[in-house]
Amino acid sequence: MALADRQVICKRLVELFKDEVDTAVHLLVTATRISDAEVTEIRAMCEALMTSSDDSLVIEKLFLAERLQAPGPGSSAGSTTINFAEIVARISANLSTLAAGEIGKQINESIKPLAMMTSWLAFRPKSSASNSSAIRPAALQYYTDSTAPTTIVCAVSGQRLPACDVHVGHIYQHWWPPPHHLSFKINDPWNTLLMHKDVKKRFARLEITVLPVHHKVILLRKDLEDKVAFEYTKDDGVAAAGDSDGGTCGSTSTKVAITWGELHNKPLSVHGVNQPSDAALGMHARAAYRYAMENGWCIKSQLPDLDCGDSEMLHWYLADIAGSDGGSAHDDSSSDSPRS
């Protein structure tokens, strides 16, 4: 029962520490290293502590953090950048050794869900979007044919907005595992979208996504439907995509509000031959779907199918990093090909 107990503990750690990714990963790695006797003891304690009260959840969480020696706030272990590919490889190697030495090859199949679950910790949102200044010139040149346009079309809303209100956001997020073996590099312009700054934040938080191939915007967090996404000023000459140019920031004219519900099912407003990577969009949509279902924003039957970047691609990618030797940080020489 040791391996089954270990998997139960790891699943429980993911549930309890889902909002503390660094701590969760540290505890998961530790849980793969302790002895079978310790695993059995910890699972028995967790079952004893698990009740319906809020206090018991806090006690159980503190017990696991103390028993598995999670790093405290401000410690060097908590501030270190996590190499998720290395962690997944280490967990897989440890469990593979256990399977070969104690139980046999039939257990190898049971290793895959744990490796996949740990890998998914990497494909999470962050509370704020990244600074787009480093990738902005290349993205603007790619989508607008200029590095300093005065107005820019927000790809998600289709509104032409003052350039100062439009930020560049990664599609495949830069804190996810490096996209080795995919058809783009992390800072390629086709792994970016030009979005209103508030839309970009929600995109980075996986609350909205864009379907690959069909290029249709999907609002996943339904409680935002009636809330204002952003406001813009038509009197500045800022209007729908394809209309007149020449707006400036700081106007006191009447504002027009765009709600999040208006963006749902809207076609992506990226015109011309330069398009975003469907592989990147597929990875973002798959991660966003999973995160939305975990948080109860929607159920699977409410989500449109993914025609590209679906689970087969994701499983292939995660299986590859789980079987790697850990890799390095971003390797921007991984591919010179553009979109796919």
Short mmCIF file of C-alpha atoms in Angstrom, two decimals:
data_model
loop_
_atom_site.label_atom_id
_atom_site.label_comp_id
_atom_site.label_asym_id
_atom_site.label_seq_id
_atom_site.Cartn_x
_atom_site.Cartn_y
_atom_site.Cartn_z
CA MET A 1 0.00 0.00 0.00
CA ALA A 2 3.03 2.29 0.22
CA LEU A 3 2.75 3.65 -3.31
CA ALA A 4 -1.02 4.15 -3.00
CA ASP A 5 -0.51 5.94 0.32
CA ARG A 6 2.14 8.15 -1.28
CA GLN A 7 -0.21 9.11 -4.10
CA VAL A 8 -2.99 9.97 -1.63
CA ILE A 9 -0.62 12.22 0.31
CA CYS A 10 0.56 13.96 -2.87
CA LYS A 11 -3.00 14.60 -4.03
CA ARG A 12 -3.86 16.00 -0.62
CA LEU A 13 -0.83 18.30 -0.74
CA VAL A 14 -1.97 19.69 -4.10
CA GLU A 15 -5.46 20.36 -2.67
CA LEU A 16 -4.23 22.05 0.50
CA PHE A 17 -1.42 24.10 -1.04
CA LYS A 18 -2.95 24.92 -4.43
CA ASP A 19 -2.40 28.66 -3.85
CA GLU A 20 1.20 28.20 -2.67
CA VAL A 21 2.91 26.61 -5.64
CA ASP A 22 6.52 26.83 -4.39
CA THR A 23 5.60 25.22 -1.07
CA ALA A 24 3.45 22.56 -2.75
CA VAL A 25 6.29 21.51 -5.06
CA HIS A 26 8.77 21.39 -2.18
CA LEU A 27 6.41 19.15 -0.19
CA LEU A 28 5.67 16.90 -3.17
CA VAL A 29 9.37 16.32 -3.77
CA THR A 30 9.89 15.55 -0.08
CA ALA A 31 6.94 13.15 -0.12
CA THR A 32 8.65 11.07 -2.83
CA ARG A 33 11.83 10.72 -0.76
CA ILE A 34 10.58 9.60 2.66
CA SER A 35 10.40 5.94 3.67
CA ASP A 36 7.35 3.72 3.28
CA ALA A 37 6.90 3.63 7.07
CA GLU A 38 6.82 7.44 7.20
CA VAL A 39 4.33 7.53 4.33
CA THR A 40 1.98 5.17 6.16
CA GLU A 41 2.32 7.20 9.35
CA ILE A 42 1.61 10.52 7.61
CA ARG A 43 -1.43 9.18 5.77
CA ALA A 44 -2.86 7.81 9.03
CA MET A 45 -2.38 11.20 10.69
CA CYS A 46 -3.99 13.04 7.78
CA GLU A 47 -7.05 10.78 7.91
CA ALA A 48 -7.31 11.36 11.65
CA LEU A 49 -7.13 15.13 11.16
CA MET A 50 -9.55 15.34 8.24
CA THR A 51 -12.99 16.56 9.36
CA SER A 52 -15.46 19.06 7.97
CA SER A 53 -14.34 21.94 10.18
CA ASP A 54 -12.17 24.81 8.93
CA ASP A 55 -9.88 24.47 11.95
CA SER A 56 -9.03 20.89 11.03
CA LEU A 57 -7.92 21.98 7.55
CA VAL A 58 -5.57 24.53 9.06
CA ILE A 59 -4.20 21.95 11.52
CA GLU A 60 -3.75 19.36 8.75
CA LYS A 61 -1.96 21.90 6.56
CA LEU A 62 0.37 22.94 9.38
CA PHE A 63 1.04 19.30 10.25
CA LEU A 64 2.04 18.43 6.67
CA ALA A 65 4.19 21.53 6.29
CA GLU A 66 5.99 20.80 9.58
CA ARG A 67 6.29 17.04 9.02
CA LEU A 68 7.66 17.46 5.50
CA GLN A 69 9.70 20.53 6.51
CA ALA A 70 8.37 23.16 4.11
CA PRO A 71 10.55 26.29 3.82
CA GLY A 72 9.35 29.20 5.92
CA PRO A 73 8.47 32.70 4.63
CA GLY A 74 11.53 34.56 3.40
CA SER A 75 13.77 31.48 3.34
CA SER A 76 16.08 30.91 0.42
CA ALA A 77 14.27 27.71 -0.54
CA GLY A 78 11.00 29.58 -0.92
CA SER A 79 12.50 32.31 -3.09
CA THR A 80 14.38 30.05 -5.50
CA THR A 81 13.04 29.79 -9.04
CA ILE A 82 11.51 26.36 -9.50
CA ASN A 83 12.68 24.16 -12.40
CA PHE A 84 9.52 22.11 -12.83
CA ALA A 85 10.97 19.86 -15.53
CA GLU A 86 13.75 18.83 -13.14
CA ILE A 87 11.25 18.20 -10.32
CA VAL A 88 9.01 16.05 -12.50
CA ALA A 89 12.01 14.06 -13.71
CA ARG A 90 13.19 13.54 -10.12
CA ILE A 91 9.77 12.36 -8.93
CA SER A 92 9.44 10.00 -11.88
CA ALA A 93 12.94 8.60 -11.27
CA ASN A 94 12.27 8.04 -7.57
CA LEU A 95 8.96 6.30 -8.17
CA SER A 96 10.43 4.26 -11.04
CA THR A 97 13.16 3.00 -8.71
CA LEU A 98 10.54 2.09 -6.12
CA ALA A 99 8.47 0.24 -8.70
CA ALA A 100 11.42 -1.68 -10.10
CA GLY A 101 12.81 -2.60 -6.71
CA GLU A 102 9.70 -3.53 -4.76
CA ILE A 103 6.64 -4.13 -6.87
CA GLY A 104 7.50 -4.50 -10.51
CA LYS A 105 6.90 -2.98 -13.91
CA GLN A 106 3.10 -2.98 -13.56
CA ILE A 107 3.36 0.01 -11.19
CA ASN A 108 4.95 2.21 -13.87
CA GLU A 109 1.48 3.10 -15.14
CA SER A 110 0.54 4.44 -11.70
CA ILE A 111 3.52 6.80 -11.81
CA LYS A 112 2.14 8.73 -14.76
CA PRO A 113 -0.83 10.39 -12.97
CA LEU A 114 1.46 11.66 -10.20
CA ALA A 115 3.99 13.03 -12.70
CA MET A 116 1.16 14.65 -14.66
CA MET A 117 -0.38 16.12 -11.51
CA THR A 118 2.98 17.59 -10.47
CA SER A 119 3.58 18.93 -13.96
CA TRP A 120 0.24 20.72 -13.87
CA LEU A 121 1.47 22.77 -10.93
CA ALA A 122 3.66 24.56 -13.47
CA PHE A 123 0.75 25.48 -15.73
CA ARG A 124 -0.86 27.90 -13.30
CA PRO A 125 -1.68 31.61 -13.41
CA LYS A 126 0.14 34.35 -11.56
CA SER A 127 -1.50 37.17 -9.67
CA SER A 128 -0.14 39.78 -12.08
CA ALA A 129 0.96 39.80 -15.70
CA SER A 130 4.57 40.22 -16.73
CA ASN A 131 6.22 43.43 -17.87
CA SER A 132 5.88 43.54 -21.64
CA SER A 133 8.57 46.14 -22.38
CA ALA A 134 11.23 43.62 -23.46
CA ILE A 135 9.02 41.92 -26.05
CA ARG A 136 6.97 44.96 -27.07
CA PRO A 137 8.98 46.24 -30.08
CA ALA A 138 9.09 42.86 -31.84
CA ALA A 139 5.40 42.18 -31.15
CA LEU A 140 4.34 45.63 -32.41
CA GLN A 141 6.42 45.21 -35.55
CA TYR A 142 4.92 41.76 -36.13
CA TYR A 143 1.28 42.76 -35.69
CA THR A 144 1.21 46.45 -36.71
CA ASP A 145 4.28 46.81 -38.97
CA SER A 146 5.49 49.62 -36.71
CA THR A 147 7.43 49.76 -33.45
CA ALA A 148 5.73 53.00 -32.36
CA PRO A 149 2.08 53.16 -33.49
CA THR A 150 -0.11 55.84 -31.88
CA THR A 151 -3.10 53.49 -31.63
CA ILE A 152 -3.29 49.71 -31.48
CA VAL A 153 -6.14 47.25 -31.96
CA CYS A 154 -6.76 45.13 -28.86
CA ALA A 155 -6.79 41.59 -30.26
CA VAL A 156 -9.41 40.39 -27.76
CA SER A 157 -11.91 43.25 -27.87
CA GLY A 158 -11.36 44.46 -31.44
CA GLN A 159 -11.24 48.08 -30.24
CA ARG A 160 -8.61 50.51 -31.50
CA LEU A 161 -7.10 52.07 -28.40
CA PRO A 162 -4.33 54.53 -27.51
CA ALA A 163 -0.99 52.75 -27.61
CA CYS A 164 -0.38 53.46 -23.93
CA ASP A 165 -3.41 51.34 -22.98
CA VAL A 166 -2.38 48.28 -24.99
CA HIS A 167 0.19 45.88 -23.53
CA VAL A 168 1.94 42.86 -24.98
CA GLY A 169 1.19 39.57 -23.24
CA HIS A 170 2.66 36.10 -23.65
CA ILE A 171 0.25 33.37 -24.77
CA TYR A 172 2.33 30.45 -23.49
CA GLN A 173 3.21 32.12 -20.19
CA HIS A 174 6.86 32.87 -19.48
CA TRP A 175 6.78 31.24 -15.99
CA TRP A 176 5.61 27.90 -17.41
CA PRO A 177 8.20 25.21 -18.29
CA PRO A 178 10.34 26.35 -21.24
CA PRO A 179 8.56 25.37 -24.48
CA HIS A 180 11.24 23.03 -25.79
CA HIS A 181 10.07 20.85 -28.72
CA LEU A 182 7.19 23.20 -29.52
CA SER A 183 7.20 25.33 -32.65
CA PHE A 184 8.02 28.65 -30.97
CA LYS A 185 10.37 30.28 -28.49
CA ILE A 186 9.01 31.99 -25.40
CA ASN A 187 9.63 35.54 -26.69
CA ASP A 188 8.71 34.96 -30.32
CA PRO A 189 6.21 37.62 -31.44
CA TRP A 190 3.77 34.90 -32.50
CA ASN A 191 3.69 33.79 -28.84
CA THR A 192 2.24 37.19 -27.93
CA LEU A 193 -1.02 39.09 -28.23
CA LEU A 194 -1.67 42.84 -28.12
CA MET A 195 -4.32 43.40 -25.45
CA HIS A 196 -5.77 46.16 -23.31
CA LYS A 197 -3.76 46.12 -20.06
CA ASP A 198 -6.73 44.87 -18.01
CA VAL A 199 -7.54 42.16 -20.52
CA LYS A 200 -3.92 41.05 -20.44
CA LYS A 201 -4.11 40.54 -16.66
CA ARG A 202 -7.19 38.32 -16.94
CA PHE A 203 -5.56 36.37 -19.78
CA ALA A 204 -2.47 35.76 -17.62
CA ARG A 205 -4.75 34.61 -14.77
CA LEU A 206 -6.41 32.07 -17.13
CA GLU A 207 -9.82 33.69 -16.65
CA ILE A 208 -10.17 34.15 -20.40
CA THR A 209 -8.55 32.24 -23.24
CA VAL A 210 -8.58 32.06 -27.04
CA LEU A 211 -9.41 28.91 -29.01
CA PRO A 212 -6.69 27.78 -31.42
CA VAL A 213 -7.60 27.54 -35.11
CA HIS A 214 -11.00 29.21 -34.65
CA HIS A 215 -9.40 32.18 -32.83
CA LYS A 216 -12.48 32.79 -30.72
CA VAL A 217 -12.36 34.42 -27.27
CA ILE A 218 -13.75 32.31 -24.41
CA LEU A 219 -14.68 33.85 -21.05
CA LEU A 220 -14.16 31.12 -18.46
CA ARG A 221 -14.86 33.06 -15.28
CA LYS A 222 -18.61 33.54 -15.69
CA ASP A 223 -19.04 35.76 -12.62
CA LEU A 224 -17.24 38.50 -14.58
CA GLU A 225 -19.84 38.49 -17.36
CA ASP A 226 -21.64 41.72 -16.34
CA LYS A 227 -18.55 43.49 -15.02
CA VAL A 228 -16.68 46.17 -16.98
CA ALA A 229 -13.53 44.93 -18.67
CA PHE A 230 -12.30 48.41 -19.58
CA GLU A 231 -13.44 51.78 -20.90
CA TYR A 232 -12.33 53.62 -24.01
CA THR A 233 -13.00 57.03 -25.56
CA LYS A 234 -14.51 57.13 -29.04
CA ASP A 235 -14.12 60.90 -29.28
CA ASP A 236 -10.35 60.44 -29.39
CA GLY A 237 -10.69 58.81 -32.77
CA VAL A 238 -10.39 55.50 -30.97
CA ALA A 239 -12.91 53.11 -32.46
CA ALA A 240 -13.42 49.60 -33.71
CA ALA A 241 -10.64 47.86 -35.60
CA GLY A 242 -10.22 49.26 -39.08
CA ASP A 243 -11.62 52.70 -38.24
CA SER A 244 -9.75 55.98 -38.06
CA ASP A 245 -6.41 56.29 -36.29
CA GLY A 246 -4.84 59.12 -34.33
CA GLY A 247 -6.07 58.85 -30.72
CA THR A 248 -4.16 60.19 -27.72
CA CYS A 249 -4.19 59.35 -24.02
CA GLY A 250 -5.70 61.57 -21.36
CA SER A 251 -8.92 62.73 -23.02
CA THR A 252 -11.80 63.84 -20.78
CA SER A 253 -14.43 62.77 -23.30
CA THR A 254 -17.26 60.40 -22.46
CA LYS A 255 -16.09 56.84 -21.91
CA VAL A 256 -17.64 53.74 -23.47
CA ALA A 257 -17.63 50.62 -21.28
CA ILE A 258 -16.88 47.13 -22.57
CA THR A 259 -18.07 44.25 -20.38
CA TRP A 260 -16.41 40.85 -20.15
CA GLY A 261 -19.61 39.24 -21.42
CA GLU A 262 -19.29 41.21 -24.67
CA LEU A 263 -15.90 39.62 -25.29
CA HIS A 264 -17.17 36.03 -24.97
CA ASN A 265 -17.34 34.22 -28.34
CA LYS A 266 -15.86 37.27 -30.08
CA PRO A 267 -13.50 36.51 -32.99
CA LEU A 268 -9.89 37.42 -32.31
CA SER A 269 -9.07 40.72 -34.03
CA VAL A 270 -5.75 39.92 -35.65
CA HIS A 271 -5.84 40.67 -39.35
CA GLY A 272 -3.33 39.97 -42.07
CA VAL A 273 -0.84 37.15 -42.56
CA ASN A 274 0.88 37.55 -39.19
CA GLN A 275 -1.12 35.46 -36.73
CA PRO A 276 -0.50 34.08 -33.23
CA SER A 277 0.80 30.53 -32.84
CA ASP A 278 -1.99 27.96 -32.68
CA ALA A 279 0.32 25.68 -30.68
CA ALA A 280 0.72 28.41 -28.05
CA LEU A 281 -3.01 29.18 -28.05
CA GLY A 282 -3.76 25.48 -27.64
CA MET A 283 -1.49 25.18 -24.60
CA HIS A 284 -3.00 28.28 -23.01
CA ALA A 285 -6.57 27.12 -23.66
CA ARG A 286 -5.88 23.64 -22.26
CA ALA A 287 -4.31 25.06 -19.08
CA ALA A 288 -7.13 27.61 -18.73
CA TYR A 289 -9.82 24.93 -19.17
CA ARG A 290 -8.32 22.79 -16.43
CA TYR A 291 -7.91 25.75 -14.07
CA ALA A 292 -11.49 26.92 -14.70
CA MET A 293 -12.92 23.50 -13.91
CA GLU A 294 -10.79 23.20 -10.76
CA ASN A 295 -12.20 26.53 -9.55
CA GLY A 296 -15.80 25.71 -10.45
CA TRP A 297 -16.16 28.48 -13.03
CA CYS A 298 -17.57 26.03 -15.57
CA ILE A 299 -17.97 22.32 -16.28
CA LYS A 300 -16.46 20.33 -19.12
CA SER A 301 -19.71 20.08 -21.10
CA GLN A 302 -19.87 23.89 -21.29
CA LEU A 303 -16.47 24.20 -22.96
CA PRO A 304 -15.98 24.06 -26.74
CA ASP A 305 -13.66 21.40 -28.10
CA LEU A 306 -10.05 22.24 -28.86
CA ASP A 307 -9.07 21.43 -32.43
CA CYS A 308 -5.39 22.15 -31.82
CA GLY A 309 -3.19 22.05 -28.75
CA ASP A 310 -5.48 19.45 -27.22
CA SER A 311 -4.73 16.91 -24.53
CA GLU A 312 -2.68 14.74 -26.92
CA MET A 313 -0.22 17.59 -27.50
CA LEU A 314 -0.10 18.44 -23.82
CA HIS A 315 0.39 14.82 -22.76
CA TRP A 316 3.16 14.44 -25.30
CA TYR A 317 4.88 17.57 -24.03
CA LEU A 318 4.58 16.72 -20.33
CA ALA A 319 5.71 13.15 -20.95
CA ASP A 320 8.76 14.54 -22.70
CA ILE A 321 9.78 16.85 -19.85
CA ALA A 322 9.08 14.12 -17.29
CA GLY A 323 11.46 11.85 -19.14
CA SER A 324 14.14 14.52 -19.62
CA ASP A 325 17.21 15.13 -17.51
CA GLY A 326 15.73 18.39 -16.24
CA GLY A 327 16.89 20.71 -19.02
CA SER A 328 17.91 24.27 -18.48
CA ALA A 329 16.02 27.51 -18.19
CA HIS A 330 14.76 29.16 -21.37
CA ASP A 331 16.57 27.86 -24.43
CA ASP A 332 15.80 30.41 -27.11
CA SER A 333 17.65 28.40 -29.72
CA SER A 334 15.14 25.54 -29.54
CA SER A 335 13.34 26.44 -32.75
CA ASP A 336 13.58 28.97 -35.56
CA SER A 337 10.27 28.09 -37.15
CA PRO A 338 7.36 30.51 -36.75
CA ARG A 339 3.77 29.57 -36.05
CA SER A 340 2.08 26.19 -36.21
#
